[in-house]
Short mmCIF file of C-alpha atoms in Angstrom, two decimals:
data_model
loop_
_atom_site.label_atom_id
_atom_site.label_comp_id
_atom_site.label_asym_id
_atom_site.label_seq_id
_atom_site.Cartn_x
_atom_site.Cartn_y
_atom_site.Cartn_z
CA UNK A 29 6.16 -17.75 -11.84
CA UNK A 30 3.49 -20.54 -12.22
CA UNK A 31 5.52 -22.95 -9.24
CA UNK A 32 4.12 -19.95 -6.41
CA UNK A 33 0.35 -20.13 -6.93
CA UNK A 34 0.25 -24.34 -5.31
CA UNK A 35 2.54 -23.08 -2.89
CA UNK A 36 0.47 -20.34 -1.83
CA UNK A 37 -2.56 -21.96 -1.73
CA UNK A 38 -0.77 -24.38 0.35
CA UNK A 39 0.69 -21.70 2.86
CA UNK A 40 -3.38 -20.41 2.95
CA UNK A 41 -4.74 -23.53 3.72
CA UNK A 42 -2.15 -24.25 6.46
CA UNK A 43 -2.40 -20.29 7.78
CA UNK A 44 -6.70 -21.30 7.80
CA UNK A 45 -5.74 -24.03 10.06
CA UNK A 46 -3.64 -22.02 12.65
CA UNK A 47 -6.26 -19.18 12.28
CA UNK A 48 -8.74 -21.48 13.42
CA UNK A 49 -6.69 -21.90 16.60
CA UNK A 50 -6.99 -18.65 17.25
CA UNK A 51 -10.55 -17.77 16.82
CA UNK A 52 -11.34 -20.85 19.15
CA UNK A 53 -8.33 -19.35 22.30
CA UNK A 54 -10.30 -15.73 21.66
CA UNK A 55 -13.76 -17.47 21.77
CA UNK A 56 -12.70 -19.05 24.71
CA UNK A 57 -11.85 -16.10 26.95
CA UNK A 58 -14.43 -14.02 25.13
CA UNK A 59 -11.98 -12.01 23.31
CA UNK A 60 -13.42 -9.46 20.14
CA UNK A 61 -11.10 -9.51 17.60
CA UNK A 62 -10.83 -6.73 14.88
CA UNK A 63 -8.48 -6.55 12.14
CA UNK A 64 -7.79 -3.58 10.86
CA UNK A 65 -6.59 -3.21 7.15
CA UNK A 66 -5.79 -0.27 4.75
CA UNK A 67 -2.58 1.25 2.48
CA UNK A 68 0.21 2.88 4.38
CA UNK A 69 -0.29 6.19 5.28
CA UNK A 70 -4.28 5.96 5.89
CA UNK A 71 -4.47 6.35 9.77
CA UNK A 72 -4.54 3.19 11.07
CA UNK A 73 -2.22 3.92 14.32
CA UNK A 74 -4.04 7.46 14.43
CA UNK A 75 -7.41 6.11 14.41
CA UNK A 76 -5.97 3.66 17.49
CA UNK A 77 -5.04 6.47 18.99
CA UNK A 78 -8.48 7.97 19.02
CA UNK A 79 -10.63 5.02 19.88
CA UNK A 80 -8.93 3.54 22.49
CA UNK A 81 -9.28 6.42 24.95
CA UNK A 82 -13.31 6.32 24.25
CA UNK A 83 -13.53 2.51 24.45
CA UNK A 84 -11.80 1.94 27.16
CA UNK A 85 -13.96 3.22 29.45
CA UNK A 86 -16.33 0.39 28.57
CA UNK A 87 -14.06 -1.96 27.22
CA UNK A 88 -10.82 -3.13 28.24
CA UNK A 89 -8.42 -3.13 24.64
CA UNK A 90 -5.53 -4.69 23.76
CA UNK A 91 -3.25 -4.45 20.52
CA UNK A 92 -1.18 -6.40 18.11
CA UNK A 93 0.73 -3.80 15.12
CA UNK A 94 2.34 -5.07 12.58
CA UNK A 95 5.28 -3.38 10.89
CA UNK A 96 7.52 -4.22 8.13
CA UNK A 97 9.86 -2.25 10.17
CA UNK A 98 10.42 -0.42 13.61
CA UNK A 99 8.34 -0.04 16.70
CA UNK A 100 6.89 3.22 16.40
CA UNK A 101 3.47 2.57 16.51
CA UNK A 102 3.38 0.43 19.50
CA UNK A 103 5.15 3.20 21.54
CA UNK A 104 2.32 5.03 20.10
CA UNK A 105 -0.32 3.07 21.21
CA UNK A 106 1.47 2.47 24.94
CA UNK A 107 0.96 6.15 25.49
CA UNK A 108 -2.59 6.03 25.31
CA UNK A 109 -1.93 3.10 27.75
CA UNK A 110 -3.14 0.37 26.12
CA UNK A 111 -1.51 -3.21 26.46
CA UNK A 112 0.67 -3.70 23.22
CA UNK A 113 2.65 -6.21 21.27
CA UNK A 114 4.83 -5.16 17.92
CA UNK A 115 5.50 -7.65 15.74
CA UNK A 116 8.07 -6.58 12.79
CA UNK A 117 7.96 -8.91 9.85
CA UNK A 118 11.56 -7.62 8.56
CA UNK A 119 10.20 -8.04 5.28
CA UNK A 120 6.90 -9.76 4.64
CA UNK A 121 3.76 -8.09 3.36
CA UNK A 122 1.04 -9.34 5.83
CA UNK A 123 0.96 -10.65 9.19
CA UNK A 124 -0.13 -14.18 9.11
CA UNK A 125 -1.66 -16.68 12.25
CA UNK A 126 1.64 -17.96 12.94
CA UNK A 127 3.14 -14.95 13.80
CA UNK A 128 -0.39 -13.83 16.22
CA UNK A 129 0.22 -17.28 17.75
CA UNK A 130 3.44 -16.55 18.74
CA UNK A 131 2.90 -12.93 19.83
CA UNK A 132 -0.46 -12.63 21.45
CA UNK A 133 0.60 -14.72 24.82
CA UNK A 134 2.06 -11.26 25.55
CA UNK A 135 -0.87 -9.53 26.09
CA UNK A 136 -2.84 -10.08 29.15
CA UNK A 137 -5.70 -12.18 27.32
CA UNK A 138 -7.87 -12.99 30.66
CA UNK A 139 -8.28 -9.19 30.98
CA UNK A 140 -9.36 -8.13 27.71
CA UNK A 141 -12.79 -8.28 25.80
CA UNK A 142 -11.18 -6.41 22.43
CA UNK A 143 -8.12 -7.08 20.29
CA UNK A 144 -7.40 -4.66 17.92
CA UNK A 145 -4.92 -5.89 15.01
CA UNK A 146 -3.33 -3.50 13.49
CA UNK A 147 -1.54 -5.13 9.92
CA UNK A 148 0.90 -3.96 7.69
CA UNK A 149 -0.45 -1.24 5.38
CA UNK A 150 -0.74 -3.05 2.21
CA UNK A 151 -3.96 -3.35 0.62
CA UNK A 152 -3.74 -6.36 -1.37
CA UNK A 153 -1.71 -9.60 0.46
CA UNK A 154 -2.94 -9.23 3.73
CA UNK A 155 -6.60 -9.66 2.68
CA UNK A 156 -5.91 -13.46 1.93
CA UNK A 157 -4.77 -14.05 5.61
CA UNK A 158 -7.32 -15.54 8.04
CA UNK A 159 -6.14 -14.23 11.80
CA UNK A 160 -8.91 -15.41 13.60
CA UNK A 161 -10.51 -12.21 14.04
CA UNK A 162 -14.01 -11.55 14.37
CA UNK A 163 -14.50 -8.68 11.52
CA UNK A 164 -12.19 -6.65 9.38
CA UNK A 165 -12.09 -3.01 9.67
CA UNK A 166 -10.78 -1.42 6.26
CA UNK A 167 -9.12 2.41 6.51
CA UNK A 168 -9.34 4.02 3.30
CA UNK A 169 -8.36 7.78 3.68
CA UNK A 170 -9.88 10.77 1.50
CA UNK A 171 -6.13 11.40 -0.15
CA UNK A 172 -5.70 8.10 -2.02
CA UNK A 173 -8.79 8.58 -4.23
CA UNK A 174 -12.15 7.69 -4.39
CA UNK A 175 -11.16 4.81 -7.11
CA UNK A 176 -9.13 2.69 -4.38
CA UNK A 177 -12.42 0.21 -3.88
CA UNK A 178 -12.84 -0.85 -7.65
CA UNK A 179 -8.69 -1.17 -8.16
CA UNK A 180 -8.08 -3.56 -5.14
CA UNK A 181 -11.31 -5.18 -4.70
CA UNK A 182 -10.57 -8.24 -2.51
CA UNK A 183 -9.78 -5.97 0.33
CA UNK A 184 -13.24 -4.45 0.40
CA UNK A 185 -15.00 -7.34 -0.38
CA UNK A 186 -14.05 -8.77 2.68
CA UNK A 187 -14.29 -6.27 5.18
CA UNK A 188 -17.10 -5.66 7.54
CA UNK A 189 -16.54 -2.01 8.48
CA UNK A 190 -15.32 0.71 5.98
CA UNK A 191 -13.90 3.63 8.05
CA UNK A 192 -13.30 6.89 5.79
CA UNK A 193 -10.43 8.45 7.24
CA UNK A 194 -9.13 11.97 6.59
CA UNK A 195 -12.45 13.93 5.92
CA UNK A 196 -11.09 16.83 6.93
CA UNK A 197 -9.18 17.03 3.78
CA UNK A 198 -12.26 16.50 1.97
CA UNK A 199 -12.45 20.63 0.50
CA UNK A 200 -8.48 19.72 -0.34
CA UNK A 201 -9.21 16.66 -2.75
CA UNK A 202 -11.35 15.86 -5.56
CA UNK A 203 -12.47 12.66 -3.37
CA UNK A 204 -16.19 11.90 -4.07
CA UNK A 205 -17.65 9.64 -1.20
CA UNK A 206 -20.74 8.50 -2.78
CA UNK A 207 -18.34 7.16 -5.46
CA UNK A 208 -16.18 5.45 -3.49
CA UNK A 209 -19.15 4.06 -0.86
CA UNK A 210 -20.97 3.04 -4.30
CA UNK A 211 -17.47 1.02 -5.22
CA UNK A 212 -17.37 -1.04 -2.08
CA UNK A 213 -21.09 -2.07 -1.83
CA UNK A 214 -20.74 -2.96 -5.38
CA UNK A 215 -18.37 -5.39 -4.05
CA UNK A 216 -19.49 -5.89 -0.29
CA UNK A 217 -23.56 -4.16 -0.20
CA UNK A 218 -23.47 -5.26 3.74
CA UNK A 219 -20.40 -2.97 4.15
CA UNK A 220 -20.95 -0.44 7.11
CA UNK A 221 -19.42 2.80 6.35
CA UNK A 222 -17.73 5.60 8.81
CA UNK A 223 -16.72 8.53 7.31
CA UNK A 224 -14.58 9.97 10.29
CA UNK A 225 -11.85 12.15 11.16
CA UNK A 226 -8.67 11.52 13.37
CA UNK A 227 -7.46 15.07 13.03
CA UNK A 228 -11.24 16.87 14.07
CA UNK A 229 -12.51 13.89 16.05
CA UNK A 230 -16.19 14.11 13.82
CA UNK A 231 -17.61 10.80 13.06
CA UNK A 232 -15.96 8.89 15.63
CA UNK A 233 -18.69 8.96 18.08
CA UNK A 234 -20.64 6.94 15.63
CA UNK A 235 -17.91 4.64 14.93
CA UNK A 236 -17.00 4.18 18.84
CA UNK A 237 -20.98 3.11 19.37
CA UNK A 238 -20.98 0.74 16.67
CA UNK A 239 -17.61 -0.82 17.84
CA UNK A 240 -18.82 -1.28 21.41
CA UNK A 241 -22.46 -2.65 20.17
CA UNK A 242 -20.33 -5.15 18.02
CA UNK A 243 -18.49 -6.20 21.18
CA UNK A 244 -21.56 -6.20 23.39
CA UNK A 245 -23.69 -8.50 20.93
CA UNK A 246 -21.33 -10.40 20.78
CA UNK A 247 -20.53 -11.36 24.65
CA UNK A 248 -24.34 -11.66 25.00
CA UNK A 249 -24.49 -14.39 22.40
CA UNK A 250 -21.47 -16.56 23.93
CA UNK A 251 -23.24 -19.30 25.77
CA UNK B 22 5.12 -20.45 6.23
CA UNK B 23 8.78 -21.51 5.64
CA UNK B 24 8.25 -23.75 2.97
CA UNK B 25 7.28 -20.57 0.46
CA UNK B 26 10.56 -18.87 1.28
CA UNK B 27 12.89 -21.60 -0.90
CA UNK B 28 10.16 -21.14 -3.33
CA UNK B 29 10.22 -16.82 -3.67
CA UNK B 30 13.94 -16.92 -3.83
CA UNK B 31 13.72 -19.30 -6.83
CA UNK B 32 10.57 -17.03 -8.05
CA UNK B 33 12.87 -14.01 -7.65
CA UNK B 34 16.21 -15.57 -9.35
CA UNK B 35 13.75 -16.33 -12.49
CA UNK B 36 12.29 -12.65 -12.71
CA UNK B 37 16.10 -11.66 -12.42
CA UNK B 38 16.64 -13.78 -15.09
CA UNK B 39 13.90 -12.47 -17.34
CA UNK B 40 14.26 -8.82 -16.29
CA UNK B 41 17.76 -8.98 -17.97
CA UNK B 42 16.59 -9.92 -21.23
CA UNK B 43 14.64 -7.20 -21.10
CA UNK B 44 17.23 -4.54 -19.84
CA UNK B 45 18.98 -6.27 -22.99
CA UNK B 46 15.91 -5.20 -25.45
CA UNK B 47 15.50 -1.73 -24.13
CA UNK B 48 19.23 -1.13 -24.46
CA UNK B 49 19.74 -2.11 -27.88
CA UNK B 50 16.27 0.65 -28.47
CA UNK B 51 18.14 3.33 -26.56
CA UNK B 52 14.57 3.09 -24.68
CA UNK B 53 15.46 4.06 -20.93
CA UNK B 54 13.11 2.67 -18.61
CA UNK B 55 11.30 4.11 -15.10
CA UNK B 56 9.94 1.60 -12.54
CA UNK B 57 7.27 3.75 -10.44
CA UNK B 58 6.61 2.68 -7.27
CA UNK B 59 4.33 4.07 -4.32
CA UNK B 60 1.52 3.34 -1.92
CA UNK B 61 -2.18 3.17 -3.52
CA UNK B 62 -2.99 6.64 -4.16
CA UNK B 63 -0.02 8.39 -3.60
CA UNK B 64 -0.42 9.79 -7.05
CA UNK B 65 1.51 7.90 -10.05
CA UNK B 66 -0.87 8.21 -12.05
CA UNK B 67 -1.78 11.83 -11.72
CA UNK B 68 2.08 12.55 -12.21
CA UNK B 69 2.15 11.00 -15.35
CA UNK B 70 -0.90 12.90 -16.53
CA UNK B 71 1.12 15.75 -15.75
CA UNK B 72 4.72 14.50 -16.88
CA UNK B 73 3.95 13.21 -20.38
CA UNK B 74 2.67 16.56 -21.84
CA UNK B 75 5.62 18.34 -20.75
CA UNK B 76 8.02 15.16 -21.50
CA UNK B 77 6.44 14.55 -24.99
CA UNK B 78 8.70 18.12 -26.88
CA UNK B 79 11.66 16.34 -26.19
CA UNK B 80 11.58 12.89 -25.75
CA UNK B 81 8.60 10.05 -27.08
CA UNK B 82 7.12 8.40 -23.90
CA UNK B 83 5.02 5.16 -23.40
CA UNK B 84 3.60 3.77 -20.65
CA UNK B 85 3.17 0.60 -19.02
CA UNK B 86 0.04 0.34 -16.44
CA UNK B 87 -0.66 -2.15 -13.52
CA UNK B 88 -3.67 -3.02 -11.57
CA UNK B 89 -4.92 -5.74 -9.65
CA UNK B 90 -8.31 -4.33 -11.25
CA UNK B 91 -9.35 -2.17 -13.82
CA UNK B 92 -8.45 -0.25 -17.00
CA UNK B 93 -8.74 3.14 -15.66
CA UNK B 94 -5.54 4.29 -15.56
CA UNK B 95 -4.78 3.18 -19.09
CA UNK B 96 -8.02 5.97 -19.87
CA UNK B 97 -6.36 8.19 -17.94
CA UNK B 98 -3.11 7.97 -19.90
CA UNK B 99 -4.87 7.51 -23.37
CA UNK B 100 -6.19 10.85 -22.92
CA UNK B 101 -2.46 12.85 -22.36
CA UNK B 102 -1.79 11.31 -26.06
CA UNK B 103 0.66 8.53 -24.98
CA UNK B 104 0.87 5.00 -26.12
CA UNK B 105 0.01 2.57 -23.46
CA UNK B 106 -0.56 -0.89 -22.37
CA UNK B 107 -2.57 -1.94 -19.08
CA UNK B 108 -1.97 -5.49 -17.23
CA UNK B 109 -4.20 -6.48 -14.99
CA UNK B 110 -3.06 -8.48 -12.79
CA UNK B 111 -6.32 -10.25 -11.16
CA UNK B 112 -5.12 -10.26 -7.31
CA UNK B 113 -1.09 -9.92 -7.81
CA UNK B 114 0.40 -7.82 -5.39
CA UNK B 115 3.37 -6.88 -7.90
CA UNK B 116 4.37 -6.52 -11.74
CA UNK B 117 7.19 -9.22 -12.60
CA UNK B 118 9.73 -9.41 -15.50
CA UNK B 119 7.06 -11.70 -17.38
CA UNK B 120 4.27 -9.80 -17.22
CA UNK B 121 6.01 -7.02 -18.83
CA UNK B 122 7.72 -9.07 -21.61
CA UNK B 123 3.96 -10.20 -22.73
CA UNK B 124 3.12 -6.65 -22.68
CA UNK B 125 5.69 -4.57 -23.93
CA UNK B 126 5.08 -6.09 -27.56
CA UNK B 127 2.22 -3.81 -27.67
CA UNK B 128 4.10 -0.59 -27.20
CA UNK B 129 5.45 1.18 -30.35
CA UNK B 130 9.03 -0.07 -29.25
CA UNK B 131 10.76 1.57 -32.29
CA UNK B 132 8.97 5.12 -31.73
CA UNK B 133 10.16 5.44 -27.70
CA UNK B 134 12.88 7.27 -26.02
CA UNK B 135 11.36 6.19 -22.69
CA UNK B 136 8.66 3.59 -21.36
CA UNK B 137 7.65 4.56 -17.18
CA UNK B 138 5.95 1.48 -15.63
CA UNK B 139 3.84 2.21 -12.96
CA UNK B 140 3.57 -0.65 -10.58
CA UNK B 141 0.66 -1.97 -8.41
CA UNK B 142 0.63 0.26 -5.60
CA UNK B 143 1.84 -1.12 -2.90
CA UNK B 144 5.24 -0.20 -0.74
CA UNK B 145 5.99 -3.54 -0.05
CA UNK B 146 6.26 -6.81 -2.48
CA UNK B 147 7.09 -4.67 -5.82
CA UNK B 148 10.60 -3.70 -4.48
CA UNK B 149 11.44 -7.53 -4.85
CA UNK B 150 10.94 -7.47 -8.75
CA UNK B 151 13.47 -5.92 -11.24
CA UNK B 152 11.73 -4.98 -14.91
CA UNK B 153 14.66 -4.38 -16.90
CA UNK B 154 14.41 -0.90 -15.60
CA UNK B 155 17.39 1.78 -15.85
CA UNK B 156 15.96 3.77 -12.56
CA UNK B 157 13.26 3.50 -9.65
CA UNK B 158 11.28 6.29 -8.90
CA UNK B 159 9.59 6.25 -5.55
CA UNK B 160 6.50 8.43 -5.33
CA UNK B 161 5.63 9.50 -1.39
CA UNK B 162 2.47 11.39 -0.85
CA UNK B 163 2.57 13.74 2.42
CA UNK B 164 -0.42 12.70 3.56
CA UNK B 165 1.05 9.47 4.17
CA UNK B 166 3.74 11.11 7.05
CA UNK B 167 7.47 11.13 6.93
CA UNK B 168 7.65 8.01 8.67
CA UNK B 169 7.03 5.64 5.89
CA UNK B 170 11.09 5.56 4.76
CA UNK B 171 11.68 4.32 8.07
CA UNK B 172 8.43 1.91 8.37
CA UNK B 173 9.00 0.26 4.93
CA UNK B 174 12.69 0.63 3.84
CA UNK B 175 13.29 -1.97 1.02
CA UNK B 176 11.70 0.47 -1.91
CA UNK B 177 13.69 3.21 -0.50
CA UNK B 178 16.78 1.38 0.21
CA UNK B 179 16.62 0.90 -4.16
CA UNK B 180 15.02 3.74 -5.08
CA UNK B 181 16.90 6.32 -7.57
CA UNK B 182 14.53 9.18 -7.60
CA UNK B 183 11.96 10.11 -4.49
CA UNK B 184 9.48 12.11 -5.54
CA UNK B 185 7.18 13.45 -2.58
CA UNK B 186 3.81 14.45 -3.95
CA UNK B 187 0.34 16.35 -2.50
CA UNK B 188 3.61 19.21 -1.33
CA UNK B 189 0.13 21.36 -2.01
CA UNK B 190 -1.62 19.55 1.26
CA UNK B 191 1.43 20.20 3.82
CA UNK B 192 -0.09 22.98 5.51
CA UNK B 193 -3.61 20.58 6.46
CA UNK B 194 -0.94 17.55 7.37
CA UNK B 195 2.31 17.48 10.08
CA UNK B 196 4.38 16.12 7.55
CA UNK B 197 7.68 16.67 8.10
CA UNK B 198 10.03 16.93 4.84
CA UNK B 199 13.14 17.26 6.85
CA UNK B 200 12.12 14.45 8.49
CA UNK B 201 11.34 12.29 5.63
CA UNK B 202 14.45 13.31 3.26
CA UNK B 203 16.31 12.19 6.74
CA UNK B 204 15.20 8.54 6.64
CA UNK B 205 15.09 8.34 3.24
CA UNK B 206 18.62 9.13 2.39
CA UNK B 207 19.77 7.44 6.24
CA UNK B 208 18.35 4.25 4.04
CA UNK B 209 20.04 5.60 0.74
CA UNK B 210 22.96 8.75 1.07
CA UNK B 211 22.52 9.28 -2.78
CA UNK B 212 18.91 9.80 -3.19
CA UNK B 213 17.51 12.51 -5.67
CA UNK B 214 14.45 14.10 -3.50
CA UNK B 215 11.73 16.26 -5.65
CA UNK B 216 8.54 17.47 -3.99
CA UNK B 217 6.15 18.14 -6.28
CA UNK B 218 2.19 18.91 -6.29
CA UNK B 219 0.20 17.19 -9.51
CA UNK B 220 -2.50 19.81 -8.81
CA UNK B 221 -0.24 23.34 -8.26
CA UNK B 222 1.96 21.92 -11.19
CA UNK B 223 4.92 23.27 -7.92
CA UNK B 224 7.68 21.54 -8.49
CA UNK B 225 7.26 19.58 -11.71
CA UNK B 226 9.67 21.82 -13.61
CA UNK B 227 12.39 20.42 -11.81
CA UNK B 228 11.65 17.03 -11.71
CA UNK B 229 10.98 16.96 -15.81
CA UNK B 230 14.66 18.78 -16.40
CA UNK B 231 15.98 15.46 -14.41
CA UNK B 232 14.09 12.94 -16.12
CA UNK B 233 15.04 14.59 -19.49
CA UNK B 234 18.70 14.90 -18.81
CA UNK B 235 18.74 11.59 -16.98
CA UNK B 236 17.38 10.21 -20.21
CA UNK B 237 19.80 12.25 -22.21
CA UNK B 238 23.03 11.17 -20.86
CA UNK B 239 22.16 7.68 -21.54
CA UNK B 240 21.61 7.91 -24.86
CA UNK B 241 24.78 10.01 -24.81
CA UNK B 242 26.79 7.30 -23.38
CA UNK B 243 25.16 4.18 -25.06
CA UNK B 244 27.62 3.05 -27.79
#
């Protein structure tokens, strides 16, 4: 297996380069760039769902989903009538800058101070993939265990928000949240945390105001 | 990103190769061999916990662990009384046919009727990598929604046994089994579907009759 690792590093360095691309086009037209990562299953399109009807008002949102398979989610995220692009990577575990690069010309970039990236729910591979965004938003829901920060580290060590999805399953689960907040700053002490829930709507006010002061700052520090 | 594709196929070819001198050593134990598969959290470990005691009567279990991180589930298993063996995999997405030929020394190979290998969790990359094994089990939480067949098909596509856990949680979720059982066996006419709750104990009679008699019959048949 040993003739993958120089390969990969190679495939890294060259996906950096292409990444770098991309952060330079968004810084260009002012674009925030969020990339959202988590396991399958742990809300990502839901929390989309949710956000972009409060942001919008005060941001104009795009998105980019990735999907192994089918187009579900962006006909998700179209009804809440947001621009959209799918990309399906018929197989691969991550999106990587290449495939951004040749997908985000469809979005209307000179109209839009937020991308949201939405990748493919996997929480190891796609956490060694640069996309040029700005920060990385990690889902981890109540249901997969309060353990998931210690057993798949790189993820949470290189996030900049932690969103805790599902807390309205919280009297359901044996989940323990100052466990599992006390595994990621282990690994990340910086790491914001959001508990929130899709299904009850509590927490997301916070989360929406921290987005949009994210977004703000940032526009007010472009020259 | 082309130039790692050449590369995988060659990495894959090699597993194949080493996965079927394994398949060789287990067959010539009578040892039949699981492959568990699932999302993070979904719950393979917590079925095991809950298998192996009522397994352990009739047939002598061992267990292979993987992680990217940590030793905990090894603990976990320790405790239920079975012989096990964690690999760590330090940032691998998947177990391969190597990794478990290092390993599998370490398990009391003469003293097994069956060895279950849970993988990294992850719904993507591990359906690439054959371990010898006689049959994949597929573990699906419902509080990951039905859609996941359809969103990440390859693990499906191979799977033998579907087991959809957290059945306990389906009134607090819109999971739809119908739904999921429909694009899981669209993928895969011949799938064997069991839902199951680790923490009712609803549904695990079932689902240990199978795994006994599935274990049975081969030993039946082997010459």
């Amino acid at each position: 297996m040993k003739e993958i690792v120089p390969v990969q590093q190679k495939v890294v360095a060259r996906n950096d380069e292409l990444a770098a691309r991309l952060a330079e086009l968004f810084a260009a037209r002012q674009i925030y760039v969020f990339n959202m990562l988590s396991s399958p299953g742990s809300g990502k399109t839901s929390l989309l769902e949710r956000l972009l009807p409060r942001l919008s008002p005060h941001l104009r949102c795009g998105v980019i989903e990735g999907d192994v398979q089918t187009e579900n989610d962006a006909r998700r995220i179209a009804r809440v009538g947001a621009p959209v692009r799918q990309i399906i990577t018929c197989g691969t575990c991550h999106l990587d800058a290449q495939m951004i690069l040749d997908h985000v010309g469809g979005l209307p970039l000179d109209a839009l101070d937020v991308i949201f990236i939405e990748n493919v729910g996997n929480l190891v591979c796609p956490s060694s993939y640069w996309l040029g965004e700005n920060a990385r938003m990690v889902i981890l829901s109540t249901t997969e265990g309060d353990d998931k920060p210690a057993k798949y580290p790189a993820v949470f060590r290189k996030a900049d928000l932690l969103v805790v999805n599902k807390i309205d399953l919280l009297p359901h689960t044996d989940f323990d949240m100052d466990q599992a907040v006390r595994y990621a700053r282990g690994l990340n002490p910086d790491l914001a945390v959001f508990p929130v829930s899709c299904r009850t709507g509590e927490g997301l006010d916070d989360l929406v105001a921290k987005l949009a002061a994210t977004v703000r700052d940032n526009q007010d520090s472009s020259p």
